[in-house]
Coordinates of C-alpha atoms in Angstrom, one line a residue:
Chain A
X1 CA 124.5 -60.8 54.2
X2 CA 123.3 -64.7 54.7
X3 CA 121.7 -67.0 52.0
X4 CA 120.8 -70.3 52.6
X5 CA 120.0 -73.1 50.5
X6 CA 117.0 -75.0 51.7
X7 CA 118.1 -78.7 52.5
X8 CA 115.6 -80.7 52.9
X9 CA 115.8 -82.7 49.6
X10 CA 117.2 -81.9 46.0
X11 CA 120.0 -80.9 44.2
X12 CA 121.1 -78.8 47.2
X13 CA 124.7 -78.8 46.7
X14 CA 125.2 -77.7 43.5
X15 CA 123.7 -74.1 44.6
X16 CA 126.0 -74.2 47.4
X17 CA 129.0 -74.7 45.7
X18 CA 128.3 -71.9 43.2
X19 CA 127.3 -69.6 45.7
X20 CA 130.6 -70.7 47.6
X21 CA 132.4 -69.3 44.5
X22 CA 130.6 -65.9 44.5
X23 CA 130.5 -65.2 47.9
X24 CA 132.6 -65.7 51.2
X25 CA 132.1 -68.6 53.8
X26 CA 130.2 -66.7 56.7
X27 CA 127.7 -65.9 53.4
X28 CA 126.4 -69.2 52.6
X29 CA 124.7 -71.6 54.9
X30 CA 122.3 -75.1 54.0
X31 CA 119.1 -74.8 56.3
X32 CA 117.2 -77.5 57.6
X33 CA 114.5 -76.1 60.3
X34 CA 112.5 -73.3 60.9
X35 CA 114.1 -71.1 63.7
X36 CA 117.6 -70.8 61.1
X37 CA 115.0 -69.2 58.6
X38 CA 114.8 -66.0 60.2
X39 CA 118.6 -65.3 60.3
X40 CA 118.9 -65.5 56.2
X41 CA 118.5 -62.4 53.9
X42 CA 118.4 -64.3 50.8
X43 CA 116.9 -68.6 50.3
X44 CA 117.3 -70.9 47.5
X45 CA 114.7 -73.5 47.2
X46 CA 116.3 -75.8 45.2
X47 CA 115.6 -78.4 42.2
X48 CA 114.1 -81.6 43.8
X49 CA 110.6 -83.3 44.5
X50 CA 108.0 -80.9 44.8
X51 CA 105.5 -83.3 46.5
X52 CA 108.2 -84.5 48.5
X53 CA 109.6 -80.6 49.9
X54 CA 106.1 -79.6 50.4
X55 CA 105.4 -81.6 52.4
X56 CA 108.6 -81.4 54.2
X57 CA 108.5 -77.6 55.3
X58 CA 105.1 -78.3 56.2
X59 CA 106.2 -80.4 58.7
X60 CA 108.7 -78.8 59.7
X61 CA 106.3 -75.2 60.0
X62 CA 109.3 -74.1 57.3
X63 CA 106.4 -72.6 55.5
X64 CA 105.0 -70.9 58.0
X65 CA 108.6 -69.1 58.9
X66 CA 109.3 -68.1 55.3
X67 CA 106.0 -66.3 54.7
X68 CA 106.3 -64.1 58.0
X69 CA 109.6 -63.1 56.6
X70 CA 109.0 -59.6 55.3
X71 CA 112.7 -59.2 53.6
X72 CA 113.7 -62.5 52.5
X73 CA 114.5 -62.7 48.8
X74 CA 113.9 -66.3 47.2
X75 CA 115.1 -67.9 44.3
X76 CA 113.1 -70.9 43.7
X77 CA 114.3 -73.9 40.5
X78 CA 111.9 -76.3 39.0
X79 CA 110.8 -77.3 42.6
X80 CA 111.4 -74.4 44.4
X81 CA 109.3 -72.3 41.2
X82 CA 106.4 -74.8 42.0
X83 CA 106.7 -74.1 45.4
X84 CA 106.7 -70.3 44.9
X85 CA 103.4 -70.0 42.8
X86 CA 99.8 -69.0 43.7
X87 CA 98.2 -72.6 42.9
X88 CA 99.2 -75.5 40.6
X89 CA 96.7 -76.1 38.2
X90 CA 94.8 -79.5 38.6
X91 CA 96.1 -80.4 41.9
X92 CA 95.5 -79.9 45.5
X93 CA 99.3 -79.6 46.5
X94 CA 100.7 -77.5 48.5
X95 CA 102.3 -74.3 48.0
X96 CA 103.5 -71.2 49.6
X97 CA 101.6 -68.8 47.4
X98 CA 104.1 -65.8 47.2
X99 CA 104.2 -65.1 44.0
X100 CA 101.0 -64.7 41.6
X101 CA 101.5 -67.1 38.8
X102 CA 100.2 -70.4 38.7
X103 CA 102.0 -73.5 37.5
X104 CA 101.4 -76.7 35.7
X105 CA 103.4 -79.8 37.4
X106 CA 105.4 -82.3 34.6
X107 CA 103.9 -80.0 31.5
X108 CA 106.1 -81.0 29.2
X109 CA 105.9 -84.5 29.7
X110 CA 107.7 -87.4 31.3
X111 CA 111.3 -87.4 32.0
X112 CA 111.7 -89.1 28.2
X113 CA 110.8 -85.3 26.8
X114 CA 113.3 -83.4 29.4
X115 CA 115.1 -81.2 27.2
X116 CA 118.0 -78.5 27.4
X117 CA 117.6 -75.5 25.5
X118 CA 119.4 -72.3 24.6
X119 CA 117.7 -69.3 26.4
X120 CA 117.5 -65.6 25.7
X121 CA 117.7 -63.8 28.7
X122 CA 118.0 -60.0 28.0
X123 CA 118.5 -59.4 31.7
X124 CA 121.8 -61.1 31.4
X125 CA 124.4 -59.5 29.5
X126 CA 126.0 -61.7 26.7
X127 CA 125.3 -65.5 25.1
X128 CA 122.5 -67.3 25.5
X129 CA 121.4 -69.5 28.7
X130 CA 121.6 -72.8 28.3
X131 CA 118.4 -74.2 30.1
X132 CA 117.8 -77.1 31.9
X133 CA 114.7 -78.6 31.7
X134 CA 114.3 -81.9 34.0
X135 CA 110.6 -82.9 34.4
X136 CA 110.1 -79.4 34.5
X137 CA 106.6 -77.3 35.5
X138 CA 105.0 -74.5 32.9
X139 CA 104.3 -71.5 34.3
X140 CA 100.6 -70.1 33.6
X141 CA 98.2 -66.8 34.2
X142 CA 101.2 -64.6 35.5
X143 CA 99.7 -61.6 37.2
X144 CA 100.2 -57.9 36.3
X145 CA 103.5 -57.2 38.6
X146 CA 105.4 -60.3 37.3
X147 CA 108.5 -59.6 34.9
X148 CA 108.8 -62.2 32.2
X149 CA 112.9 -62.6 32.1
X150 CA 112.8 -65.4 29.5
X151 CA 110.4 -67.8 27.7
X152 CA 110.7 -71.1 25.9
X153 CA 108.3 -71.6 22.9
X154 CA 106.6 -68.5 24.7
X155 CA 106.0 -69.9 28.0
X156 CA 107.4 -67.8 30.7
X157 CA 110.5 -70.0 32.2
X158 CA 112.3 -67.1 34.5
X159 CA 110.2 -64.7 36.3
X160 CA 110.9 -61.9 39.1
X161 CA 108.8 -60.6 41.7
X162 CA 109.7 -57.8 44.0
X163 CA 112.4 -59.7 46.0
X164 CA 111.2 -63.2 44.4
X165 CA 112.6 -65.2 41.6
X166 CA 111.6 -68.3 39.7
X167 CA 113.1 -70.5 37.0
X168 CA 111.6 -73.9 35.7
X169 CA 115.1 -74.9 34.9
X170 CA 118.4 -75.8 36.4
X171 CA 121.0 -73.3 36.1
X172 CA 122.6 -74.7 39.1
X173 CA 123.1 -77.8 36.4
X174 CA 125.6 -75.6 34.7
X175 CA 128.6 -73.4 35.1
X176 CA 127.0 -70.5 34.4
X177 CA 126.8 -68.7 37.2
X178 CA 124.7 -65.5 35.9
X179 CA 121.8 -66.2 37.1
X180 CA 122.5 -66.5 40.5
X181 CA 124.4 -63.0 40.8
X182 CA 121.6 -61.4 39.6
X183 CA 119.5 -63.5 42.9
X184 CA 122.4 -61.9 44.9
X185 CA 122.2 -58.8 43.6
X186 CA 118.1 -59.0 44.3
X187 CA 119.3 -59.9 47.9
X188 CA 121.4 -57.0 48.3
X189 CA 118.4 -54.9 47.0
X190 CA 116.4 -55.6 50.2
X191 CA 119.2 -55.5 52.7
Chain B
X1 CA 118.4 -76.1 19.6
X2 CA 116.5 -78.2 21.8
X3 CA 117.6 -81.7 23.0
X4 CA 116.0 -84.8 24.9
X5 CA 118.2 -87.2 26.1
X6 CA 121.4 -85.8 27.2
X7 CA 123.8 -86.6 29.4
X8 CA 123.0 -83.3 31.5
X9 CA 119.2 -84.1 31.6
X10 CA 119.3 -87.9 32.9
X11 CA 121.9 -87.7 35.3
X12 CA 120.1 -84.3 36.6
X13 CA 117.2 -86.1 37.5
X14 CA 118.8 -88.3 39.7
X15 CA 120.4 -84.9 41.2
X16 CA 117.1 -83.8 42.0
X17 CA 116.0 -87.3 43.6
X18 CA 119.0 -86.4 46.4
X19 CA 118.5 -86.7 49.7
X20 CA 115.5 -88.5 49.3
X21 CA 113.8 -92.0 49.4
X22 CA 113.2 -94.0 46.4
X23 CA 110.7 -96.6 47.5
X24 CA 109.7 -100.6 46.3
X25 CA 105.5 -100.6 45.4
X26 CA 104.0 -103.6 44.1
X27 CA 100.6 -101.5 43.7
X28 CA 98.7 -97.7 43.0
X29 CA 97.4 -98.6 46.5
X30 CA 100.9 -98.7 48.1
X31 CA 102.2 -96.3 45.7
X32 CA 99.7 -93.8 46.7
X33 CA 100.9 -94.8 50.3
X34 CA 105.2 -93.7 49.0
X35 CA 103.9 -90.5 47.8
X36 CA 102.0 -89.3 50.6
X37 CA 105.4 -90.2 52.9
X38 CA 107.3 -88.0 51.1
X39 CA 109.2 -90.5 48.8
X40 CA 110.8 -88.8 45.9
X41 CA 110.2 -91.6 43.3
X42 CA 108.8 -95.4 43.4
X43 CA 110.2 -98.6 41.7
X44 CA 107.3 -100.2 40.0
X45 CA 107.3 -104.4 40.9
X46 CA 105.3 -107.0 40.8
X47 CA 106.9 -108.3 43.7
X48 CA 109.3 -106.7 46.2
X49 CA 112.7 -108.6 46.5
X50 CA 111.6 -110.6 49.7
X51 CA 109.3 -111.9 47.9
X52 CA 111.1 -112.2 44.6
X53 CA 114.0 -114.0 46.7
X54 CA 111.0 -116.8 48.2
X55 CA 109.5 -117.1 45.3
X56 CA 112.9 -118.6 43.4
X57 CA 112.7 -119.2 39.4
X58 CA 113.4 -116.6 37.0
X59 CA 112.1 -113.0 37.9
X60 CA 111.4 -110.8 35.1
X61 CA 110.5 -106.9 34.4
X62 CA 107.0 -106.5 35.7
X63 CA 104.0 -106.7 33.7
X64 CA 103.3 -103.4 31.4
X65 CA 100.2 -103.3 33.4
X66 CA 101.1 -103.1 36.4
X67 CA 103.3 -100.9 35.5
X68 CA 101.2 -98.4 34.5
X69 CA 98.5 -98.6 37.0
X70 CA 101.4 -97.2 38.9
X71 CA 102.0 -94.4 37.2
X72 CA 98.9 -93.5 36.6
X73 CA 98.3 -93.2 40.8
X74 CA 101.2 -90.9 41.2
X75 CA 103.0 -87.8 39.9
X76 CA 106.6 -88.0 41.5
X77 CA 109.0 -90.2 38.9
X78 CA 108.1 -94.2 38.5
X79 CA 111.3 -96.5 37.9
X80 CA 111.1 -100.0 36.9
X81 CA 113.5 -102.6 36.6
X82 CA 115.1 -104.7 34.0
X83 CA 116.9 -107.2 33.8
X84 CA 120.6 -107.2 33.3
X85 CA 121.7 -107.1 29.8
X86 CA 117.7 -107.2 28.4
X87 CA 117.5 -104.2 26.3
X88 CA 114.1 -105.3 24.8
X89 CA 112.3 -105.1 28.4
X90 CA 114.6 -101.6 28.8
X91 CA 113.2 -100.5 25.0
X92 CA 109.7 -101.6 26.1
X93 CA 110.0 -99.7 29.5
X94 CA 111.3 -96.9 27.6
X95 CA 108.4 -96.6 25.2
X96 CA 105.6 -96.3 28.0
X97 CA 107.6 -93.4 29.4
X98 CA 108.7 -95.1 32.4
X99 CA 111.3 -92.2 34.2
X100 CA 114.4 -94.5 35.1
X101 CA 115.1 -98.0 34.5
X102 CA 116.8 -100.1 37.0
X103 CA 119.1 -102.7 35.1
X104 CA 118.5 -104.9 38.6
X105 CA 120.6 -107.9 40.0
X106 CA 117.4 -108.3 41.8
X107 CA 116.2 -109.8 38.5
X108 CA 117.5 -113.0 36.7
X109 CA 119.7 -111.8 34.4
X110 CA 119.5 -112.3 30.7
X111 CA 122.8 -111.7 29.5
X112 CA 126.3 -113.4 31.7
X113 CA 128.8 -110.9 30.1
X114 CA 127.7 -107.6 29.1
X115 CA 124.9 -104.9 30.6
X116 CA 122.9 -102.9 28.5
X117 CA 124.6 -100.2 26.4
X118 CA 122.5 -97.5 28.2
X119 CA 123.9 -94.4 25.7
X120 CA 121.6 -95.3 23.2
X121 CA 118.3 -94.8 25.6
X122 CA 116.6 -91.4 26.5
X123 CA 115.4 -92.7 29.6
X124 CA 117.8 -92.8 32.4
X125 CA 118.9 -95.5 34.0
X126 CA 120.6 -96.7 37.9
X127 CA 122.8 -99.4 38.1
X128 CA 124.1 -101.2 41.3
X129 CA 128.0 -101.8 42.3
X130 CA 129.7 -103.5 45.1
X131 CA 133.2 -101.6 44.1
X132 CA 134.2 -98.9 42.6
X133 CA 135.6 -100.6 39.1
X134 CA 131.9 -102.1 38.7
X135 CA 130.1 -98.5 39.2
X136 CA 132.9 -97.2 36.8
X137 CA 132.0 -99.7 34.3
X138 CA 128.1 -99.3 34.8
X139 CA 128.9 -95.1 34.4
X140 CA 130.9 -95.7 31.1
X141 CA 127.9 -97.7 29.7
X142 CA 126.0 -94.8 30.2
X143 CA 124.6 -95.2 33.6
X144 CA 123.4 -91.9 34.9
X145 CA 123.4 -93.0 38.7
X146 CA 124.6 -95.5 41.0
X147 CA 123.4 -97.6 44.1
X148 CA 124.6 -99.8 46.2
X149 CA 123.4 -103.5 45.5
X150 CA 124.2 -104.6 49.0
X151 CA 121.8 -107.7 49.5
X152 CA 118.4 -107.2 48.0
X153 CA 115.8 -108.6 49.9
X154 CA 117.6 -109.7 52.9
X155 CA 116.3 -106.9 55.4
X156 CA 120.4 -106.6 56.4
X157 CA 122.3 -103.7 56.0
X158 CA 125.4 -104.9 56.2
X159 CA 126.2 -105.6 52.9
X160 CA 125.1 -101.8 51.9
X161 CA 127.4 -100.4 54.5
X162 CA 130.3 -103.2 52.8
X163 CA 129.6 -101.7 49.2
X164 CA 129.3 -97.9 50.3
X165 CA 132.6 -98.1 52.1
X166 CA 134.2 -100.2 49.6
X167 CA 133.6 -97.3 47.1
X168 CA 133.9 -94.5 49.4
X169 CA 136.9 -95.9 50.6
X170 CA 138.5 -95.9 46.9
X171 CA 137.8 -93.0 45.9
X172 CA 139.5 -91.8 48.5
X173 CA 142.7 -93.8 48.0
X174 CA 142.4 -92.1 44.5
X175 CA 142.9 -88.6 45.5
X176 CA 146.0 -89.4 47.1
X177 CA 147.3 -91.2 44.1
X178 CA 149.6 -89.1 41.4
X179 CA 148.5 -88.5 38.0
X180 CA 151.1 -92.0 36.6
X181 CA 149.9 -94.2 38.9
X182 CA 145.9 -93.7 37.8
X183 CA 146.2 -95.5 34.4
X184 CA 147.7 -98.7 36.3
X185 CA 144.8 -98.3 38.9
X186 CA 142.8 -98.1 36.4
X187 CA 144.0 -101.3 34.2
X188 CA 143.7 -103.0 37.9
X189 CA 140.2 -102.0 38.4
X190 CA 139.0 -102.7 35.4
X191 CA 137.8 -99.3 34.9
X192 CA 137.7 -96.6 32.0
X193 CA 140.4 -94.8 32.7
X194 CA 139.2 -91.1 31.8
X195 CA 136.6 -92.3 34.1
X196 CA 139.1 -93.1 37.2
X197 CA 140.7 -89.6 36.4
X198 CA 137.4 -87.6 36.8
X199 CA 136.7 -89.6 40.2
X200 CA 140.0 -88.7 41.5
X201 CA 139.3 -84.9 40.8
X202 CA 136.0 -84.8 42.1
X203 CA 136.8 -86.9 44.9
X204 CA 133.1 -88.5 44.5
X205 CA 131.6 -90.6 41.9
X206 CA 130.5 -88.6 38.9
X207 CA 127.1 -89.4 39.4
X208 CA 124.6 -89.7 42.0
X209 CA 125.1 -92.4 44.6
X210 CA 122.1 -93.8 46.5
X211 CA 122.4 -96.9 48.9
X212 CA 120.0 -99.6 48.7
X213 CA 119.9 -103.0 49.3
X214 CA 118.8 -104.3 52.8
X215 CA 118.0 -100.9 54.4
X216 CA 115.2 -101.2 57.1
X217 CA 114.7 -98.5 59.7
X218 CA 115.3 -94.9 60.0
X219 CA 118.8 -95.5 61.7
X220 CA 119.8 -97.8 58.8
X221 CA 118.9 -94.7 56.6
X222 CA 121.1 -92.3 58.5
X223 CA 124.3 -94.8 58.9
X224 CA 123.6 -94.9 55.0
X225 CA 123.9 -91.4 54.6
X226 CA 126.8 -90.2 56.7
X227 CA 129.0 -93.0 54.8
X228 CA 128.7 -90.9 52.0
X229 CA 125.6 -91.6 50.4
X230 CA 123.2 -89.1 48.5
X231 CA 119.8 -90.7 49.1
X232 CA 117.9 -93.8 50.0
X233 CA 116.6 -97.1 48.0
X234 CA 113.8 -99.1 50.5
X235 CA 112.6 -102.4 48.6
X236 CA 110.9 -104.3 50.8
X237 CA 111.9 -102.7 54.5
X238 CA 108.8 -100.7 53.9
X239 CA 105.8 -102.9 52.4
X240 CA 107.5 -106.0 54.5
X241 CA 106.6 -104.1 58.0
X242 CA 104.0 -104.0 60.4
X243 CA 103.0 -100.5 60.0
X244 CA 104.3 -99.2 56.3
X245 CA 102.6 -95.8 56.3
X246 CA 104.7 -95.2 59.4
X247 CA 108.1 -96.6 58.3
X248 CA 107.6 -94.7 55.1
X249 CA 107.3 -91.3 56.7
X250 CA 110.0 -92.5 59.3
X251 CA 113.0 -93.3 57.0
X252 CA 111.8 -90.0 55.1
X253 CA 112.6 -87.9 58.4
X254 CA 115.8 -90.0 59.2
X255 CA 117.0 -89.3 55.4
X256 CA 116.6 -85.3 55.7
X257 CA 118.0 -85.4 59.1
X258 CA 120.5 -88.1 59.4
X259 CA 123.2 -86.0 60.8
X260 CA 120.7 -85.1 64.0
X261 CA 120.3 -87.6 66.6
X262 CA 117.2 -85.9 67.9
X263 CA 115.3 -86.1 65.0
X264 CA 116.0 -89.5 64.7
X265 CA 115.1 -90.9 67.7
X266 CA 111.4 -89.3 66.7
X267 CA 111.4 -90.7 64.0
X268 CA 112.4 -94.4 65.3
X269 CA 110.0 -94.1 68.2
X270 CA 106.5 -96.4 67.9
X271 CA 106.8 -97.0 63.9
X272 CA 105.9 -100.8 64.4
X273 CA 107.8 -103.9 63.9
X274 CA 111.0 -103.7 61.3
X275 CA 110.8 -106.3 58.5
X276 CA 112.1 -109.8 60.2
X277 CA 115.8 -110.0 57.7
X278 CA 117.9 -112.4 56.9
X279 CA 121.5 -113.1 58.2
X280 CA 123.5 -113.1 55.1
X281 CA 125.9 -115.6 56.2
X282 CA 123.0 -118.2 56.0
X283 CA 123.0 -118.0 52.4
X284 CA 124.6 -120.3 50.2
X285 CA 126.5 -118.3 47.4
X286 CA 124.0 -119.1 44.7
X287 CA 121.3 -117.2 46.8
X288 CA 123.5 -114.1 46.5
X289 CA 121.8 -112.1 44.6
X290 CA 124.8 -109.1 44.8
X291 CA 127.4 -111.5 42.6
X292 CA 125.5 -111.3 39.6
X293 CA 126.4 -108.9 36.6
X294 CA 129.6 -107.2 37.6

């Protein structure tokens, strides 16, 4: 099994170095381009700027690469979640449209009203999830096939699709790992 | 319980502005310009340091207008600068919902002896250092990231490159220090101690660490980044050059790829004329715009 963390911008190494705790060396790899795309089983699109990583893997024909790739699980954060959905709402950015939700960029606000926030996540065994919000997107109109794994002041904050996960926070922010095994278990899932 | 304001949320923004470009607009026109380059965030001015620098008598924070003109053209983050010590323009930056506040040497500064205690803000703020004790300091005021001052303005890296491994180069001394000989360091760097203890674990800074100050082309941005730095400040490299919407999208591409030579010779190849610099050795030391506020 290979994940990679997409590198073109963000808070890249803080999902490498947990996923360097959960998994071996030959496991984890940071990806730049398009042709290493097709060797991962599982991608992390990161916490960053979503403007900014848009138009990156556009560039780059990243895009193109990750939505031939039939198997490849994704966990997308704050970013990566924008990136993820159908269409944002109000804006003519780009996304990769995998996932049928649609998402509104900076909803709550500036980064004045980021917040952290203890989560529910019944998924997870145990304490609450303490969320991250940084600046974060609200996800809107989730379609019939999308699980709602948590909500804030009932907006949807962690959703899975088939082999796709979103979060509009940061656990890569913490030391709370629990999210990410259950992306790695997802991964495993579509071996 | 919910909470705004914490150390967690302001120094993860500047997490998620790594490996990115941060760059100087004057205008929604050239903002508009950043954004569509790719730049991660823009600092709001009403004149880039080059200019600033020319101009001479006391530079200020930028008009509230201006201001928010600019963020009105653009949805990634919008910093704007202070000056050191004025927490009045910081509270006033604070209340329009600016996104990070740059307590700038670029500016005059307001206050000789102390920076602004930066706990007591929601809003973020960067902070430049020429060693390690300074960005110490600036973090245990409250500072939720770091940059390089190097020498605003001046179109030279070589002052970046003399900050970046002046810190680098610490830190690294640090790690191979024992635990009794930190607090001594510490009393010798003028540092919170607690603070030099952390750095020595990590073996980085523990905040975000940009460079800025005299960064020009796309090569600049790469040399930045393999000496250790986590993203890019461009003040006036990119409005100060022939052919900005080129630079812009060039420093971009050398930022994201500065460990691969390839890339980077695309992305120095026809971008128009750099900005024209300064040699920093033809400045008298009041023009120095790095000595003040440390």
């Amino acid at each position: 099994m290979l994940i990679g963390v997409l590198a073109l911008q963000g808070d890249v190494s803080e999902h490498f170095n947990i996923l360097r705790n959960l998994l071996a060396a030959e496991e984890v790899t940071l990806v730049k381009t398009k042709e290493r795309i097709s060797e991962l089983d599982g991608l992390i699109i990161p916490g960053g700027e979503s403007t900014t990583v848009g138009k990156l893997m556009v560039k780059y024909g990243i895009d193109k690469k990750i939505k031939s790739s039939e198997n490849l699980a994704i966990f997308g954060t704050c970013t990566g979640a924008i990136l993820l959905a159908k269409k944002i709402l109000g804006m003519k950015q780009f996304t990769l449209n995998l996932m049928d939700f649609e998402v509104e960029r900076n909803a709550y606000g500036r980064q004045r009203e980021s917040f952290e926030a203890d989560l529910a996540i019944p998924v997870l065994d145990g304490k609450p999830f303490r969320g991250i919000f940084i600046r974060a997107p609200v996800i809107k109109n989730v379609g019939k096939k999308v699980k709602v794994l948590a909500r804030y002041k009932n907006d949807p904050v962690l959703i899975e699709e088939d082999r796709f996960l979103a979060a509009t926070f940061h656990p890569e922010l913490t030391d709370d790992i629990r999210i990410h095994k259950y992306f790695i278990k997802i991964v495993r899932k579509y071996l | 319980m919910t909470e705004t304001g914490t150390e967690k949320v302001k120094r993860g923004l500047a997490q998620m502005l790594k490996g990115g470009v941060i760059m100087d607009v004057t205008n929604a026109e050239q903002a508009v310009i950043a954004e569509e380059a790719g730049a991660v965030a823009v600092m709001a001015l009403e004149r880039v340091p080059a200019d600033i620098r020319a101009a001479g008598g006391v530079a200020r924070m930028a008009d509230p207008k201006k201001i928010e003109e600019i963020m009105d053209a653009v949805t990634i983050p919008v910093m704007a600068k202070v000056r050191i010590g004025h927490f009045a323009e910081a509270q006033i930056l604070e209340a329009m919902g600016v996104d990070f506040i740059d307590e700038s040497e670029v500016l005059t500064p307001a206050d000789e002896r102390n920076h602004i205690d930066k706990t007591k803000f929601k809003v973020p703020f960067v902070c430049g250092a020429r060693s390690l004790g300074e960005a110490l300091r600036r973090i245990g005021e409250g500072a939720a990231m770091i940059r390089t001052k190097g020498e605003a303005g001046s179109g030279n890296v070589v002052e970046a490159v003399r900050h970046m491994r002046e810190v680098m180069g610490h830190i690294r001394k640090l790690q191979n220090m024992s635990e009794d000989e930190l607090m001594t360091e510490a009393k010798e760097m003028g540092a919170p101690y607690d603070l030099v203890k952390e750095t020595a674990k990590l073996g980085r800074l523990p905040v975000v660490n940009f460079a800025a100050g005299g960064i020009a082309t796309p090569a600049d941005a790469s040399l930045m980044m393999q000496l250790g730095a986590d993203g890019i400040f461009v003040g006036s490299g990119i409005f100060k050059s022939e052919n900005p919407a080129a630079r812009a999208k060039a420093i971009v591409m050398a930022t994201t790829h500065y460990d691969d030579p390839k890339v980077l010779i695309e992305a120095s190849k026809g971008i128009g004329e750099a900005m024209k610099g300064l040699d920093i050795r033809s400045l008298k030391p009041e023009e120095l715009l790095q000595t003040r506020g440390v």
